[in-house]
XYZ file of C-alpha atoms in Angstrom:
190
model
C -47.925 10.358 93.274
C -48.551 14.331 92.020
C -44.796 14.534 94.047
C -43.662 12.235 91.727
C -44.683 12.813 88.621
C -42.739 16.848 89.013
C -39.406 15.486 88.993
C -39.534 13.036 87.400
C -40.829 15.535 84.342
C -38.089 18.093 85.725
C -35.299 15.746 85.055
C -36.626 14.557 81.511
C -36.920 18.096 80.468
C -33.161 18.408 81.710
C -32.165 15.457 80.137
C -33.518 16.668 76.340
C -32.223 20.039 76.789
C -28.409 18.649 78.115
C -28.834 15.871 74.630
C -29.429 19.192 72.395
C -26.112 21.358 74.004
C -24.518 18.350 73.587
C -25.416 17.210 70.062
C -24.968 21.064 69.029
C -21.139 21.385 70.557
C -20.200 17.912 69.332
C -21.364 19.786 65.272
C -18.567 22.559 66.689
C -16.048 20.288 67.333
C -17.011 18.266 63.959
C -16.062 20.846 62.412
C -13.630 22.460 64.319
C -11.603 18.833 63.920
C -12.528 18.859 59.675
C -11.147 22.286 59.597
C -8.255 20.949 61.987
C -6.375 19.773 59.398
C -6.668 22.689 57.683
C -3.978 24.911 59.603
C -1.718 24.223 56.568
C -1.828 27.948 54.573
C -1.385 25.641 51.161
C -2.305 22.133 50.310
C -0.437 21.472 47.191
C -2.175 18.118 45.295
C -0.404 18.395 41.950
C 3.087 19.499 40.756
C 3.936 19.278 37.254
C 7.120 19.775 34.947
C 7.368 21.390 31.733
C 10.053 22.336 29.055
C 9.635 25.847 27.648
C 11.845 26.700 24.474
C 12.461 30.054 24.638
C 13.354 31.665 21.416
C 14.106 35.533 19.855
C 14.755 36.831 16.115
C 15.660 40.461 16.888
C 14.767 41.332 13.501
C 17.208 44.715 12.146
C 15.811 47.686 11.653
C 16.690 49.759 9.008
C 19.953 51.249 10.205
C 21.231 47.810 12.024
C 23.175 44.938 9.985
C 23.131 41.483 10.695
C 21.392 38.774 12.433
C 19.891 38.382 16.137
C 18.970 35.066 16.989
C 19.002 33.463 20.866
C 16.894 29.977 21.954
C 16.475 28.408 25.418
C 15.859 25.646 27.206
C 13.984 26.060 30.324
C 12.437 23.860 33.256
C 9.706 25.022 35.229
C 8.340 23.156 38.165
C 4.386 24.252 39.013
C 2.682 23.257 41.709
C -0.727 23.572 42.283
C -3.257 23.109 45.147
C -5.881 24.272 47.357
C -5.133 27.478 49.330
C -6.379 26.801 52.699
C -6.213 30.001 54.175
C -9.259 30.488 52.416
C -11.096 27.195 54.064
C -13.318 28.350 57.481
C -15.718 26.182 59.751
C -18.186 28.355 57.553
C -17.803 25.840 54.695
C -18.615 22.858 56.592
C -21.807 21.586 57.123
C -22.656 17.847 58.742
C -25.840 16.186 59.635
C -24.610 13.973 62.006
C -27.691 11.031 62.008
C -26.796 10.332 58.394
C -23.187 11.223 59.517
C -22.910 12.955 55.493
C -20.616 15.844 55.709
C -20.438 18.712 52.522
C -17.161 20.544 52.777
C -16.590 23.863 50.296
C -12.994 24.088 48.977
C -11.127 27.331 47.670
C -10.799 26.770 43.865
C -7.679 24.930 42.622
C -4.762 27.834 42.015
C -1.479 28.385 41.095
C 0.955 27.637 44.048
C 4.260 27.715 42.914
C 6.154 28.454 39.578
C 9.951 27.498 39.624
C 12.886 27.360 37.053
C 15.854 27.072 39.190
C 19.307 28.997 37.233
C 20.723 25.413 36.694
C 17.683 24.381 34.470
C 17.842 27.767 32.256
C 20.298 26.105 28.951
C 21.303 28.455 26.462
C 20.592 26.498 22.588
C 21.793 28.571 20.268
C 23.121 31.407 19.870
C 23.871 33.822 16.215
C 24.945 37.433 16.379
C 26.694 38.859 13.476
C 29.420 40.697 13.805
C 28.345 44.461 12.836
C 25.025 43.376 15.927
C 26.198 43.537 20.228
C 25.498 40.466 21.547
C 22.794 39.749 24.179
C 22.385 41.748 27.341
C 22.243 39.970 30.319
C 19.030 42.679 30.362
C 18.199 41.137 27.330
C 17.743 37.462 28.682
C 16.452 38.544 31.659
C 13.188 40.033 29.340
C 12.834 37.027 27.617
C 12.929 34.611 30.074
C 10.482 36.975 32.004
C 8.460 36.422 28.559
C 8.575 33.004 29.139
C 7.858 32.934 32.485
C 4.616 35.184 31.928
C 3.522 32.440 29.162
C 3.078 30.034 30.950
C 1.776 31.289 33.553
C -1.290 32.386 30.577
C -1.609 29.266 29.505
C -1.879 27.148 32.766
C -5.757 26.399 31.752
C -4.541 24.747 28.804
C -1.566 23.086 30.631
C -4.471 20.734 32.875
C -2.845 21.014 35.946
C -6.026 22.925 37.934
C -7.975 20.477 36.706
C -5.475 17.327 38.218
C -5.722 19.675 41.487
C -8.660 19.729 41.703
C -9.123 15.833 41.170
C -6.401 14.940 43.522
C -8.013 17.677 46.291
C -11.771 15.891 46.021
C -9.693 12.537 46.533
C -7.494 13.497 49.460
C -10.188 15.357 51.252
C -12.747 12.352 50.372
C -10.884 9.553 51.550
C -9.765 11.338 55.296
C -13.208 12.233 55.926
C -14.283 8.459 55.007
C -11.749 7.684 57.565
C -12.654 9.912 60.339
C -16.421 8.033 60.261
C -18.359 10.185 58.046
C -20.747 7.610 55.043
C -21.335 10.036 52.215
C -18.804 13.157 51.635
C -19.563 15.558 49.071
C -16.860 17.577 48.259
C -17.394 21.343 46.581
C -15.222 24.042 45.286
C -15.642 28.105 44.945
C -15.693 29.548 42.032
C -13.135 31.974 40.885
């Protein structure tokens, strides 16, 4: 009888140890699976098209006579989303028993601001006889100021809030399809 108890206990210990090791590996494998979709550097979740009016009224100095005015219409495409290069397995917590997963994503950011040359339209230009025309450098400088103004007002556009909402929806849906019954999505602070 004593000879039978020892092998049975040894088998039970080995089986329980193997089960614990298997669960740890499974959690790590699940984290790796969740992170595998993050191989892409950027995940664009929202795209806006913004029309920006850029105007300049070059007020003449004491030695200059006449006005110089110019007005542009620019169409800019903005793409916002998540920089997945900042996401790693440490940002994933999994509870296998309750099938709950928590992921902490990088904060949404502007990924791209694109103003194509074809989307820049000169609407109005008036230059008095005694003044010189707007140079290419003058025009480029005005357009750069317009792009900077768009960048400075990103928060007011609401594009980052929409990018966060869409990223949350995307990841919740995907993780639920992977079999998780409870999903928590958090975002890191910038």
